[in-house]
Amino acid sequence: MLSRHRKLIRWTIGSAAGVLVGLWIAVLLVSRAPILRERLVQTLNDKLDADVELGSLEVRTFPLLRIHGDELKLRLKGQTNPAPFIEVRHFEVTGGLFGMLRRQRRFNSVELEGLRITIPPRSDHDKESGSKAAATMSGPAVIDHLEAKDAQLIIQPKDSRKEPKIFAIHNLALDTVGFDRAMPFVATLTNAIPKGEIAATGSFGPWVARDPGSTPLNGQYNFNRADLNTIEGISGTLKSAGAFTGALSEIDVRGTTSTPDFQIDIGGEPVPLTTRFHAVVDGTNGDTYLKRVDAMLRDTPITVQGAIVSQPNVKGRTVRVDATISDGRLEDVLRLAVSAPRPVMLGRIGLQTSLTLPPGKGRVVDRLRLKGRFALARAQFTDAGVQEQLASLSRRAQGMKEGEPVGRIASNMRGTFEMQGGVLRFDALRFDLPGAVVELSGRYTLRSQLVDFTGTLGMDATVSKAMGGGIKGFLLKPFDPLFRKKGKGALIPITIKGSREQPKFGVKWGKVFK
């Protein structure tokens, strides 16, 4: 009984002592609120190499230590940009009382409202100082968990004439936050163009004070249901996933994309498009450099390299790429340009082209610039009427009789092209079929779908034999020498004009008699 009484006395004394110690710590902390304010400002000033402004600070001790603050602003030393590097409208710090007594002060959590981070442009001095800056830095405080809602990341370009890139971050969570370490993070943010939600996980840090853009980061991302309609001239719903590493000023990204309904506004149909890519993104200005993109347009492989960059005084970004198709399906490419129940032509295609697409409100067909060369192999028109016309031309070119079987006509085609302002110009366009060679130059207007070509039709047969003999062939026999040139039975100057669906063929008689 006496032993139990002694235990009760010891417990009462211990509890009272604990309460007194707690009260002493609380009084100490409250009385040192101005010192805490000074310490907070000084720590941020030293470790972030910044000038710090703080509107208000309030300290509460029970049941947990809580520090409330408003209007926190940090400007980097020597910063010329008027906007603060970091702005926080309101913050709340939570921690245990004994955590404040440690040499390395530790807080349970920090909640931020109205976080706004503005990354300034990187100068040549920044690059030099950033490379010499310490990779890590010690800090007096560690935060177990930091969370920010509805934050903004604003990246200012080096060229003041360019628009800043703005990311709306819905949720940002960082664990084991300290200046001297890589901090795990989870973030969800909205990408403006193409519009969609990005979910990312990874690590950020250690902090590089003299050059924030050199602070390392790495992780993985998922970009789902991105609306390509927000990019003028194209449409579709994109899904992407991948990994990134590097620093904010040079992010190495590798991943995949899938767009089952990719479409360009030049009159074609939706076509499935998938890619596997390697790109480098300059996070300080948003420019993207495509090291290699292996794309698949339905069943046609395409290799792409190039860049997507901003231009001074121009809203949006310019796409400049080189694309190569080594051995693709002609029908896959044509579906992008021609809307029809079935492909206009079938066959194999090889293509090399440079592509430039400047930003703007106009249709892609008017803004797109192309220059390159192509080759078609075993190309066949799917329309029975066109096939019959080609078969008739092939019979005549070979001096065969009307109705004589020639089989299904497959031809080869090659040439160089250039497109600008919605007009596709061809040069050295050569079209081969059994017994005949057509060589043309001219243009095709995509909006009106009108063709305007001039060139020659070379036939193995003479003009008299091309008429299949009879009275017409007999009457034309004296003219055979007029058309026999360059080893051909007949070389006829021709024109092709009119609509794509109903072109009109003609002979340039002036050239014949000349």
JSON list of C-alpha atoms in Angstrom, two decimals, residues 138-305:
[
{"chain": "A", "resi": 138, "resn": "SER", "atom": "CA", "xyz": [23.46, 22.81, -44.92]},
{"chain": "A", "resi": 139, "resn": "GLY", "atom": "CA", "xyz": [20.30, 24.20, -43.42]},
{"chain": "A", "resi": 140, "resn": "PRO", "atom": "CA", "xyz": [19.15, 24.67, -39.85]},
{"chain": "A", "resi": 141, "resn": "ALA", "atom": "CA", "xyz": [15.60, 23.41, -40.46]},
{"chain": "A", "resi": 142, "resn": "VAL", "atom": "CA", "xyz": [14.02, 20.25, -41.83]},
{"chain": "A", "resi": 143, "resn": "ILE", "atom": "CA", "xyz": [10.33, 19.91, -42.67]},
{"chain": "A", "resi": 144, "resn": "ASP", "atom": "CA", "xyz": [8.80, 16.43, -42.63]},
{"chain": "A", "resi": 145, "resn": "HIS", "atom": "CA", "xyz": [6.05, 17.37, -45.09]},
{"chain": "A", "resi": 146, "resn": "LEU", "atom": "CA", "xyz": [5.31, 20.49, -47.14]},
{"chain": "A", "resi": 147, "resn": "GLU", "atom": "CA", "xyz": [2.12, 20.95, -49.13]},
{"chain": "A", "resi": 148, "resn": "ALA", "atom": "CA", "xyz": [0.98, 23.74, -51.45]},
{"chain": "A", "resi": 149, "resn": "LYS", "atom": "CA", "xyz": [-2.35, 24.04, -53.25]},
{"chain": "A", "resi": 150, "resn": "ASP", "atom": "CA", "xyz": [-3.15, 26.08, -56.36]},
{"chain": "A", "resi": 151, "resn": "ALA", "atom": "CA", "xyz": [0.41, 27.27, -56.84]},
{"chain": "A", "resi": 152, "resn": "GLN", "atom": "CA", "xyz": [1.95, 28.81, -59.95]},
{"chain": "A", "resi": 153, "resn": "LEU", "atom": "CA", "xyz": [5.32, 28.24, -61.57]},
{"chain": "A", "resi": 154, "resn": "ILE", "atom": "CA", "xyz": [6.28, 31.10, -63.91]},
{"chain": "A", "resi": 155, "resn": "ILE", "atom": "CA", "xyz": [9.37, 30.78, -66.09]},
{"chain": "A", "resi": 156, "resn": "GLN", "atom": "CA", "xyz": [10.69, 34.07, -67.45]},
{"chain": "A", "resi": 157, "resn": "PRO", "atom": "CA", "xyz": [12.50, 33.86, -70.83]},
{"chain": "A", "resi": 158, "resn": "LYS", "atom": "CA", "xyz": [15.90, 35.45, -71.34]},
{"chain": "A", "resi": 159, "resn": "ASP", "atom": "CA", "xyz": [14.46, 37.46, -74.25]},
{"chain": "A", "resi": 160, "resn": "SER", "atom": "CA", "xyz": [12.04, 39.96, -72.71]},
{"chain": "A", "resi": 161, "resn": "ARG", "atom": "CA", "xyz": [10.07, 40.05, -75.96]},
{"chain": "A", "resi": 162, "resn": "LYS", "atom": "CA", "xyz": [8.97, 36.45, -75.41]},
{"chain": "A", "resi": 163, "resn": "GLU", "atom": "CA", "xyz": [6.04, 35.52, -73.20]},
{"chain": "A", "resi": 164, "resn": "PRO", "atom": "CA", "xyz": [6.66, 33.70, -69.90]},
{"chain": "A", "resi": 165, "resn": "LYS", "atom": "CA", "xyz": [5.66, 30.07, -69.56]},
{"chain": "A", "resi": 166, "resn": "ILE", "atom": "CA", "xyz": [3.11, 29.55, -66.77]},
{"chain": "A", "resi": 167, "resn": "PHE", "atom": "CA", "xyz": [2.25, 26.23, -65.08]},
{"chain": "A", "resi": 168, "resn": "ALA", "atom": "CA", "xyz": [-0.76, 25.99, -62.76]},
{"chain": "A", "resi": 169, "resn": "ILE", "atom": "CA", "xyz": [0.16, 23.50, -60.02]},
{"chain": "A", "resi": 170, "resn": "HIS", "atom": "CA", "xyz": [-2.97, 22.19, -58.31]},
{"chain": "A", "resi": 171, "resn": "ASN", "atom": "CA", "xyz": [-1.21, 20.16, -55.64]},
{"chain": "A", "resi": 172, "resn": "LEU", "atom": "CA", "xyz": [2.45, 20.01, -54.65]},
{"chain": "A", "resi": 173, "resn": "ALA", "atom": "CA", "xyz": [3.74, 17.83, -51.82]},
{"chain": "A", "resi": 174, "resn": "LEU", "atom": "CA", "xyz": [7.40, 17.63, -50.69]},
{"chain": "A", "resi": 175, "resn": "ASP", "atom": "CA", "xyz": [8.83, 15.32, -48.01]},
{"chain": "A", "resi": 176, "resn": "THR", "atom": "CA", "xyz": [11.96, 15.71, -45.82]},
{"chain": "A", "resi": 177, "resn": "VAL", "atom": "CA", "xyz": [12.40, 19.28, -47.01]},
{"chain": "A", "resi": 178, "resn": "GLY", "atom": "CA", "xyz": [15.85, 20.76, -46.48]},
{"chain": "A", "resi": 179, "resn": "PHE", "atom": "CA", "xyz": [18.37, 22.80, -48.41]},
{"chain": "A", "resi": 180, "resn": "ASP", "atom": "CA", "xyz": [21.01, 20.06, -48.26]},
{"chain": "A", "resi": 181, "resn": "ARG", "atom": "CA", "xyz": [19.13, 17.12, -49.82]},
{"chain": "A", "resi": 182, "resn": "ALA", "atom": "CA", "xyz": [17.07, 15.74, -52.68]},
{"chain": "A", "resi": 183, "resn": "MET", "atom": "CA", "xyz": [13.42, 16.12, -51.69]},
{"chain": "A", "resi": 184, "resn": "PRO", "atom": "CA", "xyz": [10.78, 13.60, -52.86]},
{"chain": "A", "resi": 185, "resn": "PHE", "atom": "CA", "xyz": [7.76, 15.30, -54.41]},
{"chain": "A", "resi": 186, "resn": "VAL", "atom": "CA", "xyz": [4.32, 14.57, -55.84]},
{"chain": "A", "resi": 187, "resn": "ALA", "atom": "CA", "xyz": [2.66, 17.18, -58.08]},
{"chain": "A", "resi": 188, "resn": "THR", "atom": "CA", "xyz": [-0.35, 17.60, -60.33]},
{"chain": "A", "resi": 189, "resn": "LEU", "atom": "CA", "xyz": [-0.40, 20.52, -62.73]},
{"chain": "A", "resi": 190, "resn": "THR", "atom": "CA", "xyz": [-2.19, 21.84, -65.79]},
{"chain": "A", "resi": 191, "resn": "ASN", "atom": "CA", "xyz": [-0.30, 22.14, -69.04]},
{"chain": "A", "resi": 192, "resn": "ALA", "atom": "CA", "xyz": [-1.61, 25.04, -71.14]},
{"chain": "A", "resi": 193, "resn": "ILE", "atom": "CA", "xyz": [-0.76, 23.87, -74.69]},
{"chain": "A", "resi": 194, "resn": "PRO", "atom": "CA", "xyz": [-1.80, 21.17, -75.32]},
{"chain": "A", "resi": 195, "resn": "LYS", "atom": "CA", "xyz": [-4.24, 21.52, -72.45]},
{"chain": "A", "resi": 196, "resn": "GLY", "atom": "CA", "xyz": [-4.24, 18.60, -70.06]},
{"chain": "A", "resi": 197, "resn": "GLU", "atom": "CA", "xyz": [-3.36, 17.37, -66.58]},
{"chain": "A", "resi": 198, "resn": "ILE", "atom": "CA", "xyz": [0.15, 16.17, -65.70]},
{"chain": "A", "resi": 199, "resn": "ALA", "atom": "CA", "xyz": [0.83, 13.98, -62.67]},
{"chain": "A", "resi": 200, "resn": "ALA", "atom": "CA", "xyz": [4.50, 13.82, -61.69]},
{"chain": "A", "resi": 201, "resn": "THR", "atom": "CA", "xyz": [6.54, 12.16, -58.94]},
{"chain": "A", "resi": 202, "resn": "GLY", "atom": "CA", "xyz": [10.26, 12.38, -58.30]},
{"chain": "A", "resi": 203, "resn": "SER", "atom": "CA", "xyz": [12.85, 14.35, -56.36]},
{"chain": "A", "resi": 204, "resn": "PHE", "atom": "CA", "xyz": [14.04, 17.96, -56.40]},
{"chain": "A", "resi": 205, "resn": "GLY", "atom": "CA", "xyz": [17.30, 19.30, -54.95]},
{"chain": "A", "resi": 206, "resn": "PRO", "atom": "CA", "xyz": [19.77, 19.90, -53.36]},
{"chain": "A", "resi": 207, "resn": "TRP", "atom": "CA", "xyz": [19.12, 23.63, -53.80]},
{"chain": "A", "resi": 208, "resn": "VAL", "atom": "CA", "xyz": [21.66, 25.69, -55.81]},
{"chain": "A", "resi": 209, "resn": "ALA", "atom": "CA", "xyz": [21.25, 29.19, -54.41]},
{"chain": "A", "resi": 210, "resn": "ARG", "atom": "CA", "xyz": [23.15, 31.22, -56.99]},
{"chain": "A", "resi": 211, "resn": "ASP", "atom": "CA", "xyz": [21.40, 29.59, -59.94]},
{"chain": "A", "resi": 212, "resn": "PRO", "atom": "CA", "xyz": [18.00, 28.01, -59.13]},
{"chain": "A", "resi": 213, "resn": "GLY", "atom": "CA", "xyz": [17.73, 26.77, -62.72]},
{"chain": "A", "resi": 214, "resn": "SER", "atom": "CA", "xyz": [20.68, 24.43, -62.01]},
{"chain": "A", "resi": 215, "resn": "THR", "atom": "CA", "xyz": [18.92, 22.69, -59.13]},
{"chain": "A", "resi": 216, "resn": "PRO", "atom": "CA", "xyz": [18.69, 18.98, -60.09]},
{"chain": "A", "resi": 217, "resn": "LEU", "atom": "CA", "xyz": [15.41, 17.14, -60.53]},
{"chain": "A", "resi": 218, "resn": "ASN", "atom": "CA", "xyz": [14.28, 13.74, -61.78]},
{"chain": "A", "resi": 219, "resn": "GLY", "atom": "CA", "xyz": [11.16, 11.63, -61.82]},
{"chain": "A", "resi": 220, "resn": "GLN", "atom": "CA", "xyz": [8.31, 10.18, -63.84]},
{"chain": "A", "resi": 221, "resn": "TYR", "atom": "CA", "xyz": [5.20, 11.75, -65.35]},
{"chain": "A", "resi": 222, "resn": "ASN", "atom": "CA", "xyz": [1.81, 10.84, -66.80]},
{"chain": "A", "resi": 223, "resn": "PHE", "atom": "CA", "xyz": [0.01, 13.21, -69.17]},
{"chain": "A", "resi": 224, "resn": "ASN", "atom": "CA", "xyz": [-3.53, 12.02, -69.84]},
{"chain": "A", "resi": 225, "resn": "ARG", "atom": "CA", "xyz": [-6.31, 13.30, -72.09]},
{"chain": "A", "resi": 226, "resn": "ALA", "atom": "CA", "xyz": [-4.33, 16.20, -73.50]},
{"chain": "A", "resi": 227, "resn": "ASP", "atom": "CA", "xyz": [-6.57, 18.16, -75.87]},
{"chain": "A", "resi": 228, "resn": "LEU", "atom": "CA", "xyz": [-4.66, 18.79, -79.12]},
{"chain": "A", "resi": 229, "resn": "ASN", "atom": "CA", "xyz": [-7.51, 21.06, -80.27]},
{"chain": "A", "resi": 230, "resn": "THR", "atom": "CA", "xyz": [-5.81, 23.76, -78.16]},
{"chain": "A", "resi": 231, "resn": "ILE", "atom": "CA", "xyz": [-3.03, 23.77, -80.80]},
{"chain": "A", "resi": 232, "resn": "GLU", "atom": "CA", "xyz": [-4.31, 25.70, -83.80]},
{"chain": "A", "resi": 233, "resn": "GLY", "atom": "CA", "xyz": [-4.70, 23.45, -86.84]},
{"chain": "A", "resi": 234, "resn": "ILE", "atom": "CA", "xyz": [-4.56, 19.97, -85.31]},
{"chain": "A", "resi": 235, "resn": "SER", "atom": "CA", "xyz": [-6.89, 17.87, -83.18]},
{"chain": "A", "resi": 236, "resn": "GLY", "atom": "CA", "xyz": [-6.99, 14.66, -81.19]},
{"chain": "A", "resi": 237, "resn": "THR", "atom": "CA", "xyz": [-6.62, 13.38, -77.64]},
{"chain": "A", "resi": 238, "resn": "LEU", "atom": "CA", "xyz": [-3.06, 12.60, -76.56]},
{"chain": "A", "resi": 239, "resn": "LYS", "atom": "CA", "xyz": [-1.77, 10.36, -73.78]},
{"chain": "A", "resi": 240, "resn": "SER", "atom": "CA", "xyz": [1.88, 10.39, -72.75]},
{"chain": "A", "resi": 241, "resn": "ALA", "atom": "CA", "xyz": [4.12, 8.82, -70.09]},
{"chain": "A", "resi": 242, "resn": "GLY", "atom": "CA", "xyz": [7.83, 8.94, -69.45]},
{"chain": "A", "resi": 243, "resn": "ALA", "atom": "CA", "xyz": [10.75, 9.88, -67.23]},
{"chain": "A", "resi": 244, "resn": "PHE", "atom": "CA", "xyz": [12.83, 13.03, -66.83]},
{"chain": "A", "resi": 245, "resn": "THR", "atom": "CA", "xyz": [16.20, 13.92, -65.33]},
{"chain": "A", "resi": 246, "resn": "GLY", "atom": "CA", "xyz": [18.65, 16.81, -65.27]},
{"chain": "A", "resi": 247, "resn": "ALA", "atom": "CA", "xyz": [18.08, 20.37, -64.08]},
{"chain": "A", "resi": 248, "resn": "LEU", "atom": "CA", "xyz": [15.32, 22.89, -64.66]},
{"chain": "A", "resi": 249, "resn": "SER", "atom": "CA", "xyz": [17.38, 24.63, -67.36]},
{"chain": "A", "resi": 250, "resn": "GLU", "atom": "CA", "xyz": [18.05, 21.35, -69.21]},
{"chain": "A", "resi": 251, "resn": "ILE", "atom": "CA", "xyz": [15.58, 18.53, -68.64]},
{"chain": "A", "resi": 252, "resn": "ASP", "atom": "CA", "xyz": [16.24, 15.28, -70.47]},
{"chain": "A", "resi": 253, "resn": "VAL", "atom": "CA", "xyz": [12.89, 13.60, -71.20]},
{"chain": "A", "resi": 254, "resn": "ARG", "atom": "CA", "xyz": [12.25, 10.14, -72.64]},
{"chain": "A", "resi": 255, "resn": "GLY", "atom": "CA", "xyz": [8.77, 8.75, -73.13]},
{"chain": "A", "resi": 256, "resn": "THR", "atom": "CA", "xyz": [5.93, 7.63, -75.34]},
{"chain": "A", "resi": 257, "resn": "THR", "atom": "CA", "xyz": [2.75, 9.21, -76.72]},
{"chain": "A", "resi": 258, "resn": "SER", "atom": "CA", "xyz": [-0.45, 7.79, -78.12]},
{"chain": "A", "resi": 259, "resn": "THR", "atom": "CA", "xyz": [-3.07, 9.72, -80.10]},
{"chain": "A", "resi": 260, "resn": "PRO", "atom": "CA", "xyz": [-5.74, 7.41, -81.56]},
{"chain": "A", "resi": 261, "resn": "ASP", "atom": "CA", "xyz": [-7.52, 10.25, -83.43]},
{"chain": "A", "resi": 262, "resn": "PHE", "atom": "CA", "xyz": [-4.74, 12.54, -84.70]},
{"chain": "A", "resi": 263, "resn": "GLN", "atom": "CA", "xyz": [-5.98, 14.93, -87.41]},
{"chain": "A", "resi": 264, "resn": "ILE", "atom": "CA", "xyz": [-4.70, 17.96, -89.37]},
{"chain": "A", "resi": 265, "resn": "ASP", "atom": "CA", "xyz": [-7.11, 20.59, -90.72]},
{"chain": "A", "resi": 266, "resn": "ILE", "atom": "CA", "xyz": [-6.13, 20.11, -94.37]},
{"chain": "A", "resi": 267, "resn": "GLY", "atom": "CA", "xyz": [-9.17, 18.01, -95.15]},
{"chain": "A", "resi": 268, "resn": "GLY", "atom": "CA", "xyz": [-8.06, 14.55, -94.06]},
{"chain": "A", "resi": 269, "resn": "GLU", "atom": "CA", "xyz": [-9.36, 12.02, -91.57]},
{"chain": "A", "resi": 270, "resn": "PRO", "atom": "CA", "xyz": [-8.32, 11.06, -88.01]},
{"chain": "A", "resi": 271, "resn": "VAL", "atom": "CA", "xyz": [-5.36, 8.64, -88.04]},
{"chain": "A", "resi": 272, "resn": "PRO", "atom": "CA", "xyz": [-3.83, 6.79, -85.05]},
{"chain": "A", "resi": 273, "resn": "LEU", "atom": "CA", "xyz": [-0.38, 8.15, -84.16]},
{"chain": "A", "resi": 274, "resn": "THR", "atom": "CA", "xyz": [2.08, 6.75, -81.59]},
{"chain": "A", "resi": 275, "resn": "THR", "atom": "CA", "xyz": [5.61, 7.92, -80.80]},
{"chain": "A", "resi": 276, "resn": "ARG", "atom": "CA", "xyz": [8.66, 7.01, -78.76]},
{"chain": "A", "resi": 277, "resn": "PHE", "atom": "CA", "xyz": [10.80, 10.08, -78.16]},
{"chain": "A", "resi": 278, "resn": "HIS", "atom": "CA", "xyz": [13.94, 11.54, -76.63]},
{"chain": "A", "resi": 279, "resn": "ALA", "atom": "CA", "xyz": [13.86, 15.30, -76.08]},
{"chain": "A", "resi": 280, "resn": "VAL", "atom": "CA", "xyz": [15.67, 18.01, -74.12]},
{"chain": "A", "resi": 281, "resn": "VAL", "atom": "CA", "xyz": [13.49, 20.74, -72.61]},
{"chain": "A", "resi": 282, "resn": "ASP", "atom": "CA", "xyz": [14.83, 24.09, -71.49]},
{"chain": "A", "resi": 283, "resn": "GLY", "atom": "CA", "xyz": [12.57, 24.68, -68.50]},
{"chain": "A", "resi": 284, "resn": "THR", "atom": "CA", "xyz": [13.63, 28.34, -68.30]},
{"chain": "A", "resi": 285, "resn": "ASN", "atom": "CA", "xyz": [11.96, 29.20, -71.62]},
{"chain": "A", "resi": 286, "resn": "GLY", "atom": "CA", "xyz": [9.92, 26.13, -72.61]},
{"chain": "A", "resi": 287, "resn": "ASP", "atom": "CA", "xyz": [11.88, 25.42, -75.80]},
{"chain": "A", "resi": 288, "resn": "THR", "atom": "CA", "xyz": [11.97, 21.73, -76.73]},
{"chain": "A", "resi": 289, "resn": "TYR", "atom": "CA", "xyz": [14.68, 20.04, -78.79]},
{"chain": "A", "resi": 290, "resn": "LEU", "atom": "CA", "xyz": [13.69, 16.72, -80.34]},
{"chain": "A", "resi": 291, "resn": "LYS", "atom": "CA", "xyz": [16.77, 14.51, -80.35]},
{"chain": "A", "resi": 292, "resn": "ARG", "atom": "CA", "xyz": [14.88, 11.62, -81.93]},
{"chain": "A", "resi": 293, "resn": "VAL", "atom": "CA", "xyz": [11.23, 10.72, -82.40]},
{"chain": "A", "resi": 294, "resn": "ASP", "atom": "CA", "xyz": [10.22, 7.32, -83.74]},
{"chain": "A", "resi": 295, "resn": "ALA", "atom": "CA", "xyz": [6.60, 7.72, -84.79]},
{"chain": "A", "resi": 296, "resn": "MET", "atom": "CA", "xyz": [4.06, 5.29, -86.22]},
{"chain": "A", "resi": 297, "resn": "LEU", "atom": "CA", "xyz": [1.28, 6.82, -88.34]},
{"chain": "A", "resi": 298, "resn": "ARG", "atom": "CA", "xyz": [-1.11, 3.89, -88.41]},
{"chain": "A", "resi": 299, "resn": "ASP", "atom": "CA", "xyz": [1.32, 1.34, -89.97]},
{"chain": "A", "resi": 300, "resn": "THR", "atom": "CA", "xyz": [3.86, 3.80, -91.41]},
{"chain": "A", "resi": 301, "resn": "PRO", "atom": "CA", "xyz": [7.11, 4.43, -89.47]},
{"chain": "A", "resi": 302, "resn": "ILE", "atom": "CA", "xyz": [8.39, 8.03, -89.43]},
{"chain": "A", "resi": 303, "resn": "THR", "atom": "CA", "xyz": [11.66, 9.33, -87.96]},
{"chain": "A", "resi": 304, "resn": "VAL", "atom": "CA", "xyz": [11.71, 12.96, -86.80]},
{"chain": "A", "resi": 305, "resn": "GLN", "atom": "CA", "xyz": [14.36, 15.34, -85.45]}
]
